mmCIF file of C-alpha atoms in Angstrom:
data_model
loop_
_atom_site.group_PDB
_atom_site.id
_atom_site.type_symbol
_atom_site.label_atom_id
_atom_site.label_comp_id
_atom_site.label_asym_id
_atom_site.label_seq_id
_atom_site.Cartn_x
_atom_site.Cartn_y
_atom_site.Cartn_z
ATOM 1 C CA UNK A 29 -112.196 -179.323 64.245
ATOM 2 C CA UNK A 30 -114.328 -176.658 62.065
ATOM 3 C CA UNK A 31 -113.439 -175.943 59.108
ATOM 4 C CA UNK A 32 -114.214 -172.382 57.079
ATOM 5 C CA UNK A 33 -114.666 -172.495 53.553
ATOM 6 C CA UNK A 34 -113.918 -168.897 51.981
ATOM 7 C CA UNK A 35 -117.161 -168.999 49.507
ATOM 8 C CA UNK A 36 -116.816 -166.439 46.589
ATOM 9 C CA UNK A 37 -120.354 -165.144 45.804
ATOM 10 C CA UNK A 38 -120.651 -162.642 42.997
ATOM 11 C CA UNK A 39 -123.467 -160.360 43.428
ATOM 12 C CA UNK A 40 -124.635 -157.204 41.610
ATOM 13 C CA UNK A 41 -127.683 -155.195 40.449
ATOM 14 C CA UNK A 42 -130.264 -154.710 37.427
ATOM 15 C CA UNK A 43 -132.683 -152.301 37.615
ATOM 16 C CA UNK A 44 -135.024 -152.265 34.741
ATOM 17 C CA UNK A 45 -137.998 -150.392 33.798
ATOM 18 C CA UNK A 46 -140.523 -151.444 30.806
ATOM 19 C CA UNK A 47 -143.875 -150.138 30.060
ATOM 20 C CA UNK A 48 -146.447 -151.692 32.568
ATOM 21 C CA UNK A 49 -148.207 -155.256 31.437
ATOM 22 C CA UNK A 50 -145.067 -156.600 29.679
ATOM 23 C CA UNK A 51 -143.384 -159.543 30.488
ATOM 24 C CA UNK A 52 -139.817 -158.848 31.498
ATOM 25 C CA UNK A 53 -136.737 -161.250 31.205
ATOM 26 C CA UNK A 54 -133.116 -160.575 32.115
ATOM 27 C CA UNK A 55 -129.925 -162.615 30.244
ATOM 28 C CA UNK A 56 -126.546 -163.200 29.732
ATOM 29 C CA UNK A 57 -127.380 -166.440 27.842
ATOM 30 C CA UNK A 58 -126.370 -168.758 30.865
ATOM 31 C CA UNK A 59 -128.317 -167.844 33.201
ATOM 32 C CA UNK A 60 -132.161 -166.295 33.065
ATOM 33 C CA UNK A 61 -134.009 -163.990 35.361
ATOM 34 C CA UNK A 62 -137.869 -163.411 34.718
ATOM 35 C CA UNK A 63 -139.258 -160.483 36.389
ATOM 36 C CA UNK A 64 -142.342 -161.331 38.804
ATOM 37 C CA UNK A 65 -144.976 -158.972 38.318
ATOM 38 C CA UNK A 66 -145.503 -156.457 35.051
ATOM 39 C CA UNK A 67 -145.611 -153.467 36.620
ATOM 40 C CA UNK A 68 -142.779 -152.011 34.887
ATOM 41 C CA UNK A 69 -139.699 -151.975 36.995
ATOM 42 C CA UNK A 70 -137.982 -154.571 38.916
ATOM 43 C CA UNK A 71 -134.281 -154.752 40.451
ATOM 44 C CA UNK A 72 -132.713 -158.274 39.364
ATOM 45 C CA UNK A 73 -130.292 -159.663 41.550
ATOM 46 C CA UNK A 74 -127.414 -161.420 39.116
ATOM 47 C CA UNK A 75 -124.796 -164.041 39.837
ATOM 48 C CA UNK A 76 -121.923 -163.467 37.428
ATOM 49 C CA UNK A 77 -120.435 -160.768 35.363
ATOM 50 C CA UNK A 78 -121.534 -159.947 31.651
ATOM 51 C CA UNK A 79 -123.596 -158.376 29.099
ATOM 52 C CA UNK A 80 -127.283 -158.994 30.461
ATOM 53 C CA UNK A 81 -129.861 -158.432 27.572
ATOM 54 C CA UNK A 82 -133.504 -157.423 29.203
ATOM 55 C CA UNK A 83 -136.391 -158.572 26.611
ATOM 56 C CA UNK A 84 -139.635 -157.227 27.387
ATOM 57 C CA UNK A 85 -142.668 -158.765 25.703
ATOM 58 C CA UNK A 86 -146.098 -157.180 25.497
ATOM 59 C CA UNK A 87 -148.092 -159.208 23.953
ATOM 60 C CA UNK A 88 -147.042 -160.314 19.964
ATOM 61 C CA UNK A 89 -144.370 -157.441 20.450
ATOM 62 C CA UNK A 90 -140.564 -157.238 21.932
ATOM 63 C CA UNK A 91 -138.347 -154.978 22.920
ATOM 64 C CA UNK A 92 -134.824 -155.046 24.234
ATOM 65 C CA UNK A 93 -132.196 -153.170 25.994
ATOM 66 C CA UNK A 94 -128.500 -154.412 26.867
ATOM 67 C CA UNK A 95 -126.222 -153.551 29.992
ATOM 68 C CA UNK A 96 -122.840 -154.832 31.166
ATOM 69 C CA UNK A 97 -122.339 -155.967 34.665
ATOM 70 C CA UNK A 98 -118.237 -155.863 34.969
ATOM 71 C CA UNK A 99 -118.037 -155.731 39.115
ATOM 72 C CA UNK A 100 -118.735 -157.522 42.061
ATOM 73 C CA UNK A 101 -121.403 -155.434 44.081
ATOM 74 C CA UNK A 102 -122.452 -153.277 40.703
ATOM 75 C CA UNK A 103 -125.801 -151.479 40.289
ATOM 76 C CA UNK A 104 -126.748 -150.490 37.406
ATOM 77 C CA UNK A 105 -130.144 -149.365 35.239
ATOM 78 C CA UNK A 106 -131.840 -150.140 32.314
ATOM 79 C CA UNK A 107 -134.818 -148.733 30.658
ATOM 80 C CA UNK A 108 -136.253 -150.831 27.657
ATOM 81 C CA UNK A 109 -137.482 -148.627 25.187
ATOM 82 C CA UNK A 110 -141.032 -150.358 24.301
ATOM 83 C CA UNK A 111 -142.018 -147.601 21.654
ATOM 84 C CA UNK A 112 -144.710 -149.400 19.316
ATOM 85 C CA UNK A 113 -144.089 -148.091 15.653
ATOM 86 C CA UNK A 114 -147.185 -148.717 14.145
ATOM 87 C CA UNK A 115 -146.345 -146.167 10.788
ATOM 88 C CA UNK A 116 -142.658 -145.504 9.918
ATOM 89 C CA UNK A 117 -140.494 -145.986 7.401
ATOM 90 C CA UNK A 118 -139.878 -149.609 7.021
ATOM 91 C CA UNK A 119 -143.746 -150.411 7.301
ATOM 92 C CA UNK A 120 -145.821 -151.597 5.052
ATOM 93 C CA UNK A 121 -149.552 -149.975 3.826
ATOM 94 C CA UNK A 122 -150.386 -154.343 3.898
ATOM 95 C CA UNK A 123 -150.675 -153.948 7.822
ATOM 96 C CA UNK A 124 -153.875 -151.449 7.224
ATOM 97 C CA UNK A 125 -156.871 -152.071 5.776
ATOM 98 C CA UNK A 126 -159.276 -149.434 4.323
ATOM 99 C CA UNK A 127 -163.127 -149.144 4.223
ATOM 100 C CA UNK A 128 -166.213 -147.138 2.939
ATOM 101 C CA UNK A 129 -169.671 -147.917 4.503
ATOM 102 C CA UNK A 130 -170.950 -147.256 1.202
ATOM 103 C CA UNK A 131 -170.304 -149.388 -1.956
ATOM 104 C CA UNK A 132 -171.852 -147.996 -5.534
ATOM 105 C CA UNK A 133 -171.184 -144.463 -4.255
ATOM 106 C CA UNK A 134 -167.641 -144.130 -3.286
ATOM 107 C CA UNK A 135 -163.847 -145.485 -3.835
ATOM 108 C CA UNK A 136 -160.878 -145.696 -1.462
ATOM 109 C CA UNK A 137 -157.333 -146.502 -0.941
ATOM 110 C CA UNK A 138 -154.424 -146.838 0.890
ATOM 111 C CA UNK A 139 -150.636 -147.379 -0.326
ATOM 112 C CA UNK A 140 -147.182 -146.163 0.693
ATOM 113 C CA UNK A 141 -146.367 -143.521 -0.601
ATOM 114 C CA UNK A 142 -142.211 -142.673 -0.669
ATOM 115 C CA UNK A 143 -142.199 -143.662 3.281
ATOM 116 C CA UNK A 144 -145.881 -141.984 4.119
ATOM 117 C CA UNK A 145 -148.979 -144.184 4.476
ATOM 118 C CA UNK A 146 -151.154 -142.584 1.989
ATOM 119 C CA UNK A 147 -154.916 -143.346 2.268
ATOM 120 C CA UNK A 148 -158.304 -141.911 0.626
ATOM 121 C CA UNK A 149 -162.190 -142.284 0.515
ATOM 122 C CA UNK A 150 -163.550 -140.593 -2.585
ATOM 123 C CA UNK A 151 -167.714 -140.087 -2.460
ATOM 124 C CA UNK A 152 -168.382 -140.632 -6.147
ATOM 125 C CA UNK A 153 -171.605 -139.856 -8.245
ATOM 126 C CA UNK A 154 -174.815 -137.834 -7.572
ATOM 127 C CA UNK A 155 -176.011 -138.881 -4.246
ATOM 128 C CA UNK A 156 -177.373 -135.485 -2.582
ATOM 129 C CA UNK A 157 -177.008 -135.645 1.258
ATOM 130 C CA UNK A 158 -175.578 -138.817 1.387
ATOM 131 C CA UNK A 159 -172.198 -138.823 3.493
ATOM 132 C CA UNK A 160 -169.661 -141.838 3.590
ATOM 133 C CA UNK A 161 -167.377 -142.615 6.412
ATOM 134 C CA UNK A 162 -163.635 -144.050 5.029
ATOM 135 C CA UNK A 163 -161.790 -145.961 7.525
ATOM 136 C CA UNK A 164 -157.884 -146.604 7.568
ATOM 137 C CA UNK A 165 -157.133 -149.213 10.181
ATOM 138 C CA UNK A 166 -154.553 -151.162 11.802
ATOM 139 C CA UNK A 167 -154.374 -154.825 11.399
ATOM 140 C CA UNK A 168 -152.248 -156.315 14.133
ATOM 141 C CA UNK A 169 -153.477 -156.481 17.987
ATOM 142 C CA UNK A 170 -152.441 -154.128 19.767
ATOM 143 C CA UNK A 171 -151.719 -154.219 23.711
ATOM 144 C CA UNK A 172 -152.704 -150.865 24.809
ATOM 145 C CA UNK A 173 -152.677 -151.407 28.323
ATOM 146 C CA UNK A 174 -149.377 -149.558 29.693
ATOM 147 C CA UNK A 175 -149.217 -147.288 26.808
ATOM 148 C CA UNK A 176 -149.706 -143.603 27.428
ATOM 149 C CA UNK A 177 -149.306 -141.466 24.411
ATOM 150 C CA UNK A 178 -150.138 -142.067 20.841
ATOM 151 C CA UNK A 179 -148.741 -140.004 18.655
ATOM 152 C CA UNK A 180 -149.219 -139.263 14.435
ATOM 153 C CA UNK A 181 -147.328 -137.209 12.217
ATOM 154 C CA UNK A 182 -150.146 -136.619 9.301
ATOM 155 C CA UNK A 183 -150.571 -134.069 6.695
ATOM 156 C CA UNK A 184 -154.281 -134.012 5.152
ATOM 157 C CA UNK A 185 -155.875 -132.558 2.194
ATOM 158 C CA UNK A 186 -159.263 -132.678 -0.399
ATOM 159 C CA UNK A 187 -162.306 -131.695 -0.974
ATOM 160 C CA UNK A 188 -163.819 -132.501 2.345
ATOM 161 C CA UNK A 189 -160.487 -132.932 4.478
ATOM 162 C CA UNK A 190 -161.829 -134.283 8.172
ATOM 163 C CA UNK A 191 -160.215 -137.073 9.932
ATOM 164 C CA UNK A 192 -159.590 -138.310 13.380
ATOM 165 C CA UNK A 193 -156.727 -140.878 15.323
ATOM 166 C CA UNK A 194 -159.090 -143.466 16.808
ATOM 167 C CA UNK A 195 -157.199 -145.309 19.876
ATOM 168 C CA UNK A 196 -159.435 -147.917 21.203
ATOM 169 C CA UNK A 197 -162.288 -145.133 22.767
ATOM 170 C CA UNK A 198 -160.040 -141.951 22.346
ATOM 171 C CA UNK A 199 -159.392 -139.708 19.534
ATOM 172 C CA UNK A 200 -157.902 -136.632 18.251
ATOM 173 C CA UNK A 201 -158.424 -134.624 15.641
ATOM 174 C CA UNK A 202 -156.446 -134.507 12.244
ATOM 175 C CA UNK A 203 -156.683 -130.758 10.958
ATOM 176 C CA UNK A 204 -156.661 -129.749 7.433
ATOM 177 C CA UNK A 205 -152.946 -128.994 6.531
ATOM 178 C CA UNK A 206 -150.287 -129.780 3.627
ATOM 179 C CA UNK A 207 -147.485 -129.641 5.927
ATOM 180 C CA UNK A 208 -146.333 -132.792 7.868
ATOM 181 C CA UNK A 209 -148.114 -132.043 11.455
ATOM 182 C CA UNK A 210 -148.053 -133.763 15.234
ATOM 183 C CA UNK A 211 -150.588 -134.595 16.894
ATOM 184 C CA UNK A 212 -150.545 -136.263 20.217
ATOM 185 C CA UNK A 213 -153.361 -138.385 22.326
ATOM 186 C CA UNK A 214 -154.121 -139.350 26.032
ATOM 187 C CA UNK A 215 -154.465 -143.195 25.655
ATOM 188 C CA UNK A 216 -153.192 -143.474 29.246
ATOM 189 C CA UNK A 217 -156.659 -145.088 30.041
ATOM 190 C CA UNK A 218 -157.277 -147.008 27.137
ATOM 191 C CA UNK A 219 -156.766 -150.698 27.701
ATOM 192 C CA UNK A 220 -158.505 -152.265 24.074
ATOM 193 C CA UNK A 221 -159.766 -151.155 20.957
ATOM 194 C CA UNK A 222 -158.754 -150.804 17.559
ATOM 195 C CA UNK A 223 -156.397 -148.301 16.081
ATOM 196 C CA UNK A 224 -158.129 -146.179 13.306
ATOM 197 C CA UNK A 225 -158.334 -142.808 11.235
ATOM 198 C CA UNK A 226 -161.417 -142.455 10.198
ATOM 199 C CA UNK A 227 -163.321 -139.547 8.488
ATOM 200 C CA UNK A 228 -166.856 -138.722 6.293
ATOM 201 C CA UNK A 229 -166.780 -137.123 2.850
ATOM 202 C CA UNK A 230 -170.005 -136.004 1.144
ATOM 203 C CA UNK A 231 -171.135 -136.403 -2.291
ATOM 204 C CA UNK A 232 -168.495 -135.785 -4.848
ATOM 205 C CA UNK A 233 -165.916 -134.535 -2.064
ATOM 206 C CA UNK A 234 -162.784 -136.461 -0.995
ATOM 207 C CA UNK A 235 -159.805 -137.004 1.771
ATOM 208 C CA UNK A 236 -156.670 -137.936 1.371
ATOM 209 C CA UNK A 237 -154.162 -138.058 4.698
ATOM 210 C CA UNK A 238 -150.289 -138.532 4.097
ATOM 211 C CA UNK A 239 -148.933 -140.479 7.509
ATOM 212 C CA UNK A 240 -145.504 -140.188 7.995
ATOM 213 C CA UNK A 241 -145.441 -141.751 11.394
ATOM 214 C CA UNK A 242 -147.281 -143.111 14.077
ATOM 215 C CA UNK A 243 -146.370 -144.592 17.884
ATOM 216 C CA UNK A 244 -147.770 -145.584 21.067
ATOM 217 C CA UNK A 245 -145.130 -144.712 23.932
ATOM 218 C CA UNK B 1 -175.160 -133.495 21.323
ATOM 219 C CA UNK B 2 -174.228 -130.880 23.696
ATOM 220 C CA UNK B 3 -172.230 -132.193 26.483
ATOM 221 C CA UNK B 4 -170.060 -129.645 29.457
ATOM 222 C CA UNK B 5 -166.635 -129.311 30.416
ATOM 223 C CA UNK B 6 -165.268 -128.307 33.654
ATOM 224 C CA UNK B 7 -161.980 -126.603 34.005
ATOM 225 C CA UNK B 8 -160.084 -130.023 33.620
ATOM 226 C CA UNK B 9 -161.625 -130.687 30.712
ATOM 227 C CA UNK B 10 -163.883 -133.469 32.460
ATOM 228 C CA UNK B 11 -167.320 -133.815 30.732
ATOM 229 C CA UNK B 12 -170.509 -133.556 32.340
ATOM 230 C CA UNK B 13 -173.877 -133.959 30.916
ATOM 231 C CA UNK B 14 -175.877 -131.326 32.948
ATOM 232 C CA UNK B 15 -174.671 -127.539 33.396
ATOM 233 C CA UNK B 16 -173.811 -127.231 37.320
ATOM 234 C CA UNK B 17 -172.928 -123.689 36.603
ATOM 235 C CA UNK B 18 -169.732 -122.460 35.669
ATOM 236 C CA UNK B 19 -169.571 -125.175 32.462
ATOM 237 C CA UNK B 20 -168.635 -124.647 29.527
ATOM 238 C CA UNK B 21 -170.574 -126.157 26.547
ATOM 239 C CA UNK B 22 -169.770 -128.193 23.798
ATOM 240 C CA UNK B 23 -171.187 -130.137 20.436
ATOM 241 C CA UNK B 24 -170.347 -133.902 19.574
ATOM 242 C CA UNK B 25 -171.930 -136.820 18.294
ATOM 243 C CA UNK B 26 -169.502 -138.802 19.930
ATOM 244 C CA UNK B 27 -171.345 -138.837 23.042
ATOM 245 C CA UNK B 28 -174.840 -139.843 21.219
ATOM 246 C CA UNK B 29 -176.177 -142.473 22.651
ATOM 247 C CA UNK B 30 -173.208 -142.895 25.816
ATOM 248 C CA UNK B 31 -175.285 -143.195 29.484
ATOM 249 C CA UNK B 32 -174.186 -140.697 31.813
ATOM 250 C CA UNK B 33 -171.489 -142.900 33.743
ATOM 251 C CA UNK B 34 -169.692 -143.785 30.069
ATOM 252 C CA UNK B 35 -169.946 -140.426 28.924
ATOM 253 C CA UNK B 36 -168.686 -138.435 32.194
ATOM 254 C CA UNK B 37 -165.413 -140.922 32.113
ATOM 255 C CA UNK B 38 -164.389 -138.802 29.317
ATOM 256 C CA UNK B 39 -162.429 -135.678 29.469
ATOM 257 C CA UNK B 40 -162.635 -132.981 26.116
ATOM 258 C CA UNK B 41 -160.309 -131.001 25.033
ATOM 259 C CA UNK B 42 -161.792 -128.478 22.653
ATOM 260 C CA UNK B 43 -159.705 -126.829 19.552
ATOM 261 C CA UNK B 44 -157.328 -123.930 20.698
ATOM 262 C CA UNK B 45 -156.783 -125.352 24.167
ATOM 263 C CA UNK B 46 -154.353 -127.238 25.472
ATOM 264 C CA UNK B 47 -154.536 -129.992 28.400
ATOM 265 C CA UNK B 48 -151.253 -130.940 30.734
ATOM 266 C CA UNK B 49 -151.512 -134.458 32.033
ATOM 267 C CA UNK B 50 -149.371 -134.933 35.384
ATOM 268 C CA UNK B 51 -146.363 -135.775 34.232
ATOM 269 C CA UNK B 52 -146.141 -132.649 32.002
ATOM 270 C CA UNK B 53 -146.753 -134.034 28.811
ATOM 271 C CA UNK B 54 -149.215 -131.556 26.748
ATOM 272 C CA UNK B 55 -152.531 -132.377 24.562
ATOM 273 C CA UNK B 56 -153.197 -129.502 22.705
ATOM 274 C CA UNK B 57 -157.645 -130.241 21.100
ATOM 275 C CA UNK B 58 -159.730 -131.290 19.709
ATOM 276 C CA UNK B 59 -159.389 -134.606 21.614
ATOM 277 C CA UNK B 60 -161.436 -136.917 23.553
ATOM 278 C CA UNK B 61 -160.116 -139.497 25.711
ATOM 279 C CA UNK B 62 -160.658 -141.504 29.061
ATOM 280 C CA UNK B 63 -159.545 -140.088 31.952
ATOM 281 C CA UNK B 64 -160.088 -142.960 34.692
ATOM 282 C CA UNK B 65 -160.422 -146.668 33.509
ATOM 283 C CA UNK B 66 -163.563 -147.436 31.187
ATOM 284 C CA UNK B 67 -164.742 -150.874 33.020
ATOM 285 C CA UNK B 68 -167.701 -149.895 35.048
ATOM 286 C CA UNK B 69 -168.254 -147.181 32.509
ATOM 287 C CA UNK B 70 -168.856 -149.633 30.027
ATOM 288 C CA UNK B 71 -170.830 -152.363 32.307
ATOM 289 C CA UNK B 72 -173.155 -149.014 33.292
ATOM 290 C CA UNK B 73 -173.378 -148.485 29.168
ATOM 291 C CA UNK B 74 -174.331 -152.369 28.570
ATOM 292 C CA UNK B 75 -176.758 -152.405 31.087
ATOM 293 C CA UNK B 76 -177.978 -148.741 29.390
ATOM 294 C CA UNK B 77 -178.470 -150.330 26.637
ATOM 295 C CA UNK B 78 -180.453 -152.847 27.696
ATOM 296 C CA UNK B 79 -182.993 -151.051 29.600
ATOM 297 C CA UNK B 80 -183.445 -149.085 26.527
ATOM 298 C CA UNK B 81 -184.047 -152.700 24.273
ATOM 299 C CA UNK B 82 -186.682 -153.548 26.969
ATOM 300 C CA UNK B 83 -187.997 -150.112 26.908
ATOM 301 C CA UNK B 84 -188.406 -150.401 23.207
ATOM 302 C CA UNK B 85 -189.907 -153.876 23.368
ATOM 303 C CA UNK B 86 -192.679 -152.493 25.601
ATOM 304 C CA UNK B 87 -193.143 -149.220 23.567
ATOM 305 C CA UNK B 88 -193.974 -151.804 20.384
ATOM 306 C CA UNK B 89 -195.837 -154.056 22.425
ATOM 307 C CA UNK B 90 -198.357 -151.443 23.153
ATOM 308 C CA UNK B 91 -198.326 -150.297 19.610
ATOM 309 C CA UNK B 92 -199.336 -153.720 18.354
ATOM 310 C CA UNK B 93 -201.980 -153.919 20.782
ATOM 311 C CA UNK B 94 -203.244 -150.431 19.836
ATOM 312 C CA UNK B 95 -203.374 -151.872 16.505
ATOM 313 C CA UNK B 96 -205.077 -154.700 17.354
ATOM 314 C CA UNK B 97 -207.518 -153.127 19.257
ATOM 315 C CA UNK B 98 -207.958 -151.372 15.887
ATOM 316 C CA UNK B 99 -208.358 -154.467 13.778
ATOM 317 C CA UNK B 100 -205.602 -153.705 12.182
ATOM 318 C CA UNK B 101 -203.246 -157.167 11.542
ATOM 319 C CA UNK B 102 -200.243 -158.243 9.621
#
């Protein structure tokens, strides 16, 4: 005699899509699903019904996005925002450091100022054709690989107002301008490097940039 | 330095004809492999990548992956130490020849 068991199987769809490189893990806090590859999408096959929460880590960073899974046979998509805010409101001016290559002849800054990042470099003092270079930089690691556009919202003004967005070995220039302006970079190719705005000021001349806000996407 | 830019904005460091020229220090010093990986996109123009999104200039930024790029730039860079070395080398010997020591 052969007997048939009528098995109930629950079976339905995730399809997620991250930025390329990151790590990507699907829950409902029973049960965990970890993508196997990081190239940025990946259709998880889930057991049982509920809210699944995809976390995506990329490197120190991580980013999530939440779907609900109510029906046998359901397929459904996600795509986990991994925006990097590296400038925005809630940051702080302690995750950038400032720099002249010059000591004796010139001064700089950084602080927030209402919610911009306000830095300067200052070339003090009589030092005929000498030029400084003030650096404003970016303290955490950041994973560039999978990233495509970094954008900064900057106004800049002074005596000698020239800047530039450093990402890793691309850059874009920061114009002279008192009105909050966006500027956008290529980084699609850029897989290391620092994050930076950097600019020179000559003797007795000045630059001070306003940053309202800055991403990688 | 004066570098050239094809109609995609690609750099080249020789005029084939039909290039358009352009001033940066940023490619001082760059071998030609590292510096052609780079596309410019002067002030007042505007460069669409392929998925539409637009880079108006001044910006410069890879446009294929920088690893042999950058091996061609190390090994650049040495040739130029060793070049260097040989270059002062010779000098000291001139000197020498010259009775001129330390």
């Amino acid at each position: 005699m052969i007997f048939y068991f009528n098995q109930i199987s629950f079976e339905a769809y995730i399809t997620v899509t991250w930025i390329s490189g990151g790590v990507c893990t699907v829950s409902n806090g029973n049960v965990s699903y970890t993508a196997p590859n990081t190239s940025g999408s990946y259709k998880f096959t889930v057991e049982e019904e509920g809210t699944y929460t995809a976390t995506v880590t990329v490197g120190s960073y991580t980013f999530t996005g939440s779907v609900s899974i109510t029906e046998n046979g359901q397929s459904k998509s996600l795509a986990v925002d991994c925006t990097l805010v590296l400038w925005g409101s809630n940051s702080s001016a302690d995750e950038w450091s400032i720099s002249v290559n010059s000591t004796g002849t010139s001064s700089c800054g950084r602080s927030k100022s209402g919610s911009n990042l306000h830095a300067y470099w200052s070339h003090n003092g009589n030092y005929p054709g000498v030029t400084i270079t003030g650096t404003l930089t970016y303290l955490k690691n950041v994973p560039l690989t999978g990233y495509k556009t970094a954008t900064i919202k900057a106004s800049m003004s002074g005596e000698w107002p020239n800047a530039k967005l450093y990402v890793g070995g691309a850059n874009v220039k920061i114009n002279e301008t008192s009105s909050q302006t966006t500027y956008s970079l290529d980084v699609s190719n850029v897989s290391s490097g620092n994050i930076s705005v950097s600019g020179t000021a000559a003797m007795n001349q000045n630059t001070h940039i306003y940053i309202s806000s800055l991403v990688l996407k | 330095m004066t570098i050239y830019i094809d109609n995609d904005y690609k750099v080249h460091l020789t005029d084939t004809g039909g290039l358009t020229a352009e001033e940066d220090d940023f490619f001082n010093d760059k071998c030609q492999a590292l510096a052609e990986a780079y596309r410019l996109v002067p002030e007042g123009k505007t460069w669409t990548r392929e998925d539409g999104e637009e880079f108006p200039g001044r910006i410069i930024s890879p446009w294929k992956d920088l690893a042999e790029p950058e091996a061609a730039q190390r090994e650049y860079e040495r040739e130029q130490l060793a070049a260097l070395k040989a270059q002062n080398a010779d000098m000291a010997a001139a000197l020498e020849v010259l009775g001129v020591s330390e």
